[in-house]
CSV table of C-alpha atoms and ligand atoms in Angstrom, one decimal:
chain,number,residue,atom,x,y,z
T,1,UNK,CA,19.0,21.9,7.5
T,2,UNK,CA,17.0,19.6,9.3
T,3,UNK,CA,14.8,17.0,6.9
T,4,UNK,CA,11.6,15.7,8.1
T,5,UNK,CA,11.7,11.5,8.1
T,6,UNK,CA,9.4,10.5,5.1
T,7,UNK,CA,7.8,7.2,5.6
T,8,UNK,CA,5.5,5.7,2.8
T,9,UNK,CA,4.4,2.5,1.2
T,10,UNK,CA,3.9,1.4,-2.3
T,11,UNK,CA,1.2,-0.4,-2.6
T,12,UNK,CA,2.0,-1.3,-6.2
T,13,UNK,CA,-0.7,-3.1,-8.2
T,14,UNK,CA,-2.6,-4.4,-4.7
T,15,UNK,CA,-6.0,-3.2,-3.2
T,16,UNK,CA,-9.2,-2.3,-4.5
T,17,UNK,CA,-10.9,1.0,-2.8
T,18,UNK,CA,-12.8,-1.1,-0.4
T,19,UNK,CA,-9.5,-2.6,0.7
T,20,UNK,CA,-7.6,0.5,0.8
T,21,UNK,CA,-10.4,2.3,3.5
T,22,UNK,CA,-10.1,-1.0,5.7
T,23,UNK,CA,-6.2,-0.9,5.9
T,24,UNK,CA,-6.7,3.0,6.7
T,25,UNK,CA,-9.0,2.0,9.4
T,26,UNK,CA,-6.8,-0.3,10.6
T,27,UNK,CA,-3.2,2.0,10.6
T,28,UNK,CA,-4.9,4.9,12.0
T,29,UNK,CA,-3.8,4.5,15.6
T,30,UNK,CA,-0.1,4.1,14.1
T,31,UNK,CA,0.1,7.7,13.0
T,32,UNK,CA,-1.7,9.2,15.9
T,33,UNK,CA,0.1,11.4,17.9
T,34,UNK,CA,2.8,10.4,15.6
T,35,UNK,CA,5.2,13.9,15.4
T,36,UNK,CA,8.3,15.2,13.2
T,37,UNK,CA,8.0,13.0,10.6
T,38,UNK,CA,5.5,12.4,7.5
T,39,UNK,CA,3.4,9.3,6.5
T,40,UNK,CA,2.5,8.6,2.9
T,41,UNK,CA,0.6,5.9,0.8
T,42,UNK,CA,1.3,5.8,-2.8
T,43,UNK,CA,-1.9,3.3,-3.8
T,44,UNK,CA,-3.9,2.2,-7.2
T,45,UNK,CA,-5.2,5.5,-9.0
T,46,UNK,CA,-8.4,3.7,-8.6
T,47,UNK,CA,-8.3,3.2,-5.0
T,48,UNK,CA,-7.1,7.3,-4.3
T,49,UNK,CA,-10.4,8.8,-3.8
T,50,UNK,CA,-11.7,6.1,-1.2
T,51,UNK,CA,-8.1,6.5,0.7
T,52,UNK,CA,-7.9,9.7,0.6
T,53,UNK,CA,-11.2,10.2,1.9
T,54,UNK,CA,-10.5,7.3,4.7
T,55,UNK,CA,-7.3,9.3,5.8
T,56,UNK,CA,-8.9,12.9,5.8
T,57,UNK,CA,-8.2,14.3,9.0
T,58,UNK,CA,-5.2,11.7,10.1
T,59,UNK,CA,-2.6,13.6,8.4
T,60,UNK,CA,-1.6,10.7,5.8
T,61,UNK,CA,-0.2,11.6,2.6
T,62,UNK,CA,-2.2,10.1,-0.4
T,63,UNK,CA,-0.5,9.8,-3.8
T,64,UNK,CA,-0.2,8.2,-7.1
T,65,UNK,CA,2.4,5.7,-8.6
T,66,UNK,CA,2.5,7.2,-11.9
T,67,UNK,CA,1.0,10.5,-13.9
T,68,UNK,CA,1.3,11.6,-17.2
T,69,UNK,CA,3.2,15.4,-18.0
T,70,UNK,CA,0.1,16.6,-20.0
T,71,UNK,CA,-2.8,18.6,-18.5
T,72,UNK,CA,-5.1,16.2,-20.3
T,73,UNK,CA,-5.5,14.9,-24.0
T,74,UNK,CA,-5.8,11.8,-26.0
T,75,UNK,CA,-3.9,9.8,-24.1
T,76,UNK,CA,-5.3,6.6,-23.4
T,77,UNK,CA,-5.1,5.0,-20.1
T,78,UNK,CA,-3.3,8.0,-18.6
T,79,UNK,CA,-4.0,9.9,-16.0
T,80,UNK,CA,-3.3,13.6,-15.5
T,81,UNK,CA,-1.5,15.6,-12.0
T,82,UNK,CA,-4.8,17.3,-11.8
T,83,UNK,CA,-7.0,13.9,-11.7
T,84,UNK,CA,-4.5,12.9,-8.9
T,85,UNK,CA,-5.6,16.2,-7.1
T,86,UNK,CA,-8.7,15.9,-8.3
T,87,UNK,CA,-9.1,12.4,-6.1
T,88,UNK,CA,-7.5,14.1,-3.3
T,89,UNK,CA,-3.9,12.8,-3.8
T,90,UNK,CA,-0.6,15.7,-2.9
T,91,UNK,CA,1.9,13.3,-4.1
T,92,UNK,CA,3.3,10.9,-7.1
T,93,UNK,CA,6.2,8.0,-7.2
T,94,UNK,CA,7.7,9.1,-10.6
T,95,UNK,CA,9.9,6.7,-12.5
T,96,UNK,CA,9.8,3.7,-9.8
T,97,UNK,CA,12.2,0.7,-11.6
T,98,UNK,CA,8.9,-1.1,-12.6
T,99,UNK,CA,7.9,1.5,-14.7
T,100,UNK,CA,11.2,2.6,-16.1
T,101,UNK,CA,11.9,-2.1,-17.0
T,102,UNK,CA,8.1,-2.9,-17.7
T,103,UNK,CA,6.7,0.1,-19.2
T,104,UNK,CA,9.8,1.1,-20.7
T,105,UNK,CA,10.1,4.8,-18.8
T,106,UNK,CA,13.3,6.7,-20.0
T,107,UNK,CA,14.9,9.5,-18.1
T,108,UNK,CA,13.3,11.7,-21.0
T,109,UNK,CA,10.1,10.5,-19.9
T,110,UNK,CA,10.7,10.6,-16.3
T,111,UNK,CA,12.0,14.0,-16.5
T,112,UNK,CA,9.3,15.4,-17.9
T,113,UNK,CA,6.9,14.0,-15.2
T,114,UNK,CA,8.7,15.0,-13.0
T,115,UNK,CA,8.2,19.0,-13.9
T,116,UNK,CA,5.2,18.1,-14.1
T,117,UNK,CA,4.4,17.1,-10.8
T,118,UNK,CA,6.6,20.0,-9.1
T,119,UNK,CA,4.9,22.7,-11.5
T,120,UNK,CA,1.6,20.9,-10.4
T,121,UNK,CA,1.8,21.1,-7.0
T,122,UNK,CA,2.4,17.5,-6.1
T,123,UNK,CA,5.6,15.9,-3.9
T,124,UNK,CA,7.6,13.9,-6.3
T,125,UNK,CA,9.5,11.0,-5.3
T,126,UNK,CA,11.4,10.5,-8.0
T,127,UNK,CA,12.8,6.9,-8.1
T,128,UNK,CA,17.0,5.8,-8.8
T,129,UNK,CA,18.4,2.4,-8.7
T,130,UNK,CA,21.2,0.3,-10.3
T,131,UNK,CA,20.4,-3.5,-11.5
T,132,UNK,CA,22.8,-6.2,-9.4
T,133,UNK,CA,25.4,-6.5,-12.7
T,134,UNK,CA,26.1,-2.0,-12.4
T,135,UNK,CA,26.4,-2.9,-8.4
T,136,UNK,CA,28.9,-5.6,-9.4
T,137,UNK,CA,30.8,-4.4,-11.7
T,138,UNK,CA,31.2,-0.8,-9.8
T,139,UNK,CA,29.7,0.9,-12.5
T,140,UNK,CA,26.5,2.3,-10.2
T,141,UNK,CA,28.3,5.4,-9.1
T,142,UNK,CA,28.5,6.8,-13.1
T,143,UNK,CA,24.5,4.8,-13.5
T,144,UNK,CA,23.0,6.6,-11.0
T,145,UNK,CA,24.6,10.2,-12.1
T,146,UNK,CA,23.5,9.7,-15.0
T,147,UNK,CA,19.8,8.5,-14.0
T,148,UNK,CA,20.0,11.7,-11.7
T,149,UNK,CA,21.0,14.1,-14.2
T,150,UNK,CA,18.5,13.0,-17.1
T,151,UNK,CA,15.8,12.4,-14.5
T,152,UNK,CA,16.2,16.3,-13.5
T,153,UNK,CA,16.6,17.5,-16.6
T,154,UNK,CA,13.5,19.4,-17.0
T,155,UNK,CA,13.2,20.8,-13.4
T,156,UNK,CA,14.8,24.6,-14.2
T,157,UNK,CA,13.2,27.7,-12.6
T,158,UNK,CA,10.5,25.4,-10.5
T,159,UNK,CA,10.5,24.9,-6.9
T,160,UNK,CA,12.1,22.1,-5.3
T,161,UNK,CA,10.9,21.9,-1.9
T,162,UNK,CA,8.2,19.4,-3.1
T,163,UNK,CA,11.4,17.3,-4.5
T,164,UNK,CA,12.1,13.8,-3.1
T,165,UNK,CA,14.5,11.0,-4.1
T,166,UNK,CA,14.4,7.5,-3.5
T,167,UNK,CA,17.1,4.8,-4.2
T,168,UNK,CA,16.3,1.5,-4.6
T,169,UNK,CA,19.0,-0.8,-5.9
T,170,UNK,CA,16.7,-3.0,-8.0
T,171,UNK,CA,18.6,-5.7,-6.6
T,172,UNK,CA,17.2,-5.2,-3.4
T,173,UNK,CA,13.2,-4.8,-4.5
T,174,UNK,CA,11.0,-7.5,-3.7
T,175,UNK,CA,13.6,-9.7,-3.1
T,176,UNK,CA,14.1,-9.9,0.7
T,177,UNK,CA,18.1,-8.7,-0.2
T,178,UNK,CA,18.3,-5.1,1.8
T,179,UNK,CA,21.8,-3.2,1.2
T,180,UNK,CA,22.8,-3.1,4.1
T,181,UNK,CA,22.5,0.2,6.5
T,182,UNK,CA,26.3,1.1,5.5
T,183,UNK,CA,25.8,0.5,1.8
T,184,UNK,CA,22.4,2.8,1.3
T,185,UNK,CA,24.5,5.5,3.5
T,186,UNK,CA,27.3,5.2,1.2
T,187,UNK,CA,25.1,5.2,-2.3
T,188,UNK,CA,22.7,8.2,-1.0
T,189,UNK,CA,26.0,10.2,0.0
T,190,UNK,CA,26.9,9.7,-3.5
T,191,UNK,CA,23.4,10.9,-4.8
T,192,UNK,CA,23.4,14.0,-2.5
T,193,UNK,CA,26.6,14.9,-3.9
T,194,UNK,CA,25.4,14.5,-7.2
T,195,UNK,CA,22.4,16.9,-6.2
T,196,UNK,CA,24.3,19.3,-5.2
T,197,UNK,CA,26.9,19.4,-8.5
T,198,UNK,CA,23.6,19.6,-10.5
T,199,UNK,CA,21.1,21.5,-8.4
T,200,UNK,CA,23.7,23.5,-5.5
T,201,UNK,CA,24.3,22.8,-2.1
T,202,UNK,CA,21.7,24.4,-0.3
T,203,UNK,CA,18.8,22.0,-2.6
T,204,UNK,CA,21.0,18.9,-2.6
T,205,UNK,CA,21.3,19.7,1.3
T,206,UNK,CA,17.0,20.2,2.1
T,207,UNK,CA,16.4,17.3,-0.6
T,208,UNK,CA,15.2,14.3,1.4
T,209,UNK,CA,16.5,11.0,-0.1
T,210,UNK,CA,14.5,7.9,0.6
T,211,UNK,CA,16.2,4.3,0.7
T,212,UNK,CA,13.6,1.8,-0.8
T,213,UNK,CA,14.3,-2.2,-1.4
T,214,UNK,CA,13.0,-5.0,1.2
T,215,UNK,CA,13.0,-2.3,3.9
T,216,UNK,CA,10.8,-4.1,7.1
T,217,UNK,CA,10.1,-3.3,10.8
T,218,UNK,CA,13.1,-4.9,12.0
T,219,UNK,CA,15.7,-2.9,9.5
T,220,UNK,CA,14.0,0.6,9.2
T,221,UNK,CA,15.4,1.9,12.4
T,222,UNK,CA,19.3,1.1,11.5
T,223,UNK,CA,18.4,2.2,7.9
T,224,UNK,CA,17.4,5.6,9.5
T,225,UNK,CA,19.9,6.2,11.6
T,226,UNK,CA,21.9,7.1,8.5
T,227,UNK,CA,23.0,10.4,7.9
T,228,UNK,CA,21.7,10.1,4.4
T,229,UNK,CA,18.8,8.0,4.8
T,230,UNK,CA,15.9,10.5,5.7
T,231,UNK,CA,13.4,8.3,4.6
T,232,UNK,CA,12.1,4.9,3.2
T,233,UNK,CA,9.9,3.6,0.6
T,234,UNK,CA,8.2,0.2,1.0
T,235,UNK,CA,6.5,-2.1,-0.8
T,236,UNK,CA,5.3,-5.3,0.2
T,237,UNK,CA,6.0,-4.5,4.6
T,238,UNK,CA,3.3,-1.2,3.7
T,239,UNK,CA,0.4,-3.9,2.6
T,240,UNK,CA,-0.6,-5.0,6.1
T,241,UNK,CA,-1.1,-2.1,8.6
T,242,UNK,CA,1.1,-3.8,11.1
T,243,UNK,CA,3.7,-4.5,9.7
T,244,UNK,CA,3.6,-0.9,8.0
T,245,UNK,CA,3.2,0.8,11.7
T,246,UNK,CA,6.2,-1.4,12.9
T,247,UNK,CA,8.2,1.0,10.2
T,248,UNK,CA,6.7,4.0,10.7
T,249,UNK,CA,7.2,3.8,14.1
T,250,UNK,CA,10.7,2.8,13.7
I,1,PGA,P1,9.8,-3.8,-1.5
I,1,PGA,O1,9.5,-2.7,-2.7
I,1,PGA,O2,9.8,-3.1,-0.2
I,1,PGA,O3,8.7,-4.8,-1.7
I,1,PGA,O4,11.2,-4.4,-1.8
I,1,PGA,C1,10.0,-1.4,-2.7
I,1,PGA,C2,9.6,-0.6,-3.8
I,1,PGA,O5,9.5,-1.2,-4.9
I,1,PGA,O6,9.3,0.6,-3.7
């Protein structure tokens, strides 16, 4: 089954609303006429109602880095998959390794946010990776089973078209240290398979996994050419609409 190329930044903790519309302004011509694959911004939950409304019409995908599983309640600082919506974001990063080492995310957590953003209505791009000591040691093949498997957990009985994963070896985040194009193949072959012993073949094989960690212009393209890598997630190359266009244009 053929899986659409999904391109999109993470803008992290970066750009107030005001930024966010000028760095729209400034990618638009990137995306047009742009065909068979998706674009998609994850950006500040403060900043999704200004780029949403600056991409209307360009066929961007607006999201959120984080939600919380409830429909709303007394939990401060939170916000719900129907606010996301709300602003005019379709999609969430759920579980990205800054959450899961800053904010202390479990799987238990993740899991559930996960549900939540498939039973919502949102694209989920639910975020793996193993730290440089589990790469070392050989130990990220069992880490990122596990991580898969407790991640999923609460998914049964919802749809999964709307299901993404990204790998990022946290090893490679930020730090200008890509694996290279043969190791991501390798690791996301290992995650499919792992998709498939937990969710079936045909899932596992119309699940698009993302490779995320210092990906830039000049690397997207051999990073794409893998069999497994059907998509990237970026954080600091999807700040400046250049550089960002140079990927999704791979
Ligand atoms: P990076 O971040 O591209 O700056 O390495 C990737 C991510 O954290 O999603």
């Amino acid at each position: 089954m053929a899986r659409t190329p999904f391109l999109a930044g993470n803008w992290k903790m970066f750009k107030t609303g005001g930024e966010a519309a000028e760095f729209v302004e400034q990618f638009k011509p990137a995306v047009a006429g742009l065909t068979g694959r998706q674009v998609a911004l994850a950006v500040p939950a403060t900043a999704l109602e200004r780029t949403a409304a600056a991409a209307k019409g360009t066929g961007i995908i607006i999201g959120a880095q984080n939600l919380h599983w409830e429909k709303e309640g007394a939990f401060t600082g939170e916000i719900s998959v129907g606010m996301i919506k709300d602003a005019g974001g379709s999609m969430a990063i759920i579980g990205h390794s800054e959450r899961r080492t800053y904010f202390a995310e479990t799987d238990e957590v993740v899991a559930k946010k996960v549900a939540a953003a498939l039973s919502g209505g949102l694209l989920a791009v639910l975020c793996l990776g193993e730290n440089l000591a589990q790469r070392e040691s050989g130990e990220w093949e069992a880490f990122l089973a596990g991580q898969l498997k407790g991640s999923l957990a609460a998914v049964g009985g919802l749809d999964l078209a709307n299901l993404i994963v990204a790998y990022e070896p946290i090893w490679a985040i930020g730090t200008g240290k890509t694996a290279t194009a043969d190791e991501a193949e390798k690791t996301q072959a290992h995650v499919r398979k792992e998709l498939a012993s937990l969710l079936g073949d045909a899932v596992a094989s119309a699940t698009r996994i993302l490779y995320g960690g210092s990906v830039k212009p000049d690397n997207a393209a051999s990073l794409m050419a893998q069999p497994n890598i059907d998509g990237v997630l970026v954080g600091g190359a999807s700040l400046k609409a250049d550089s960002f266009s140079g990927i999704v244009k791979y």
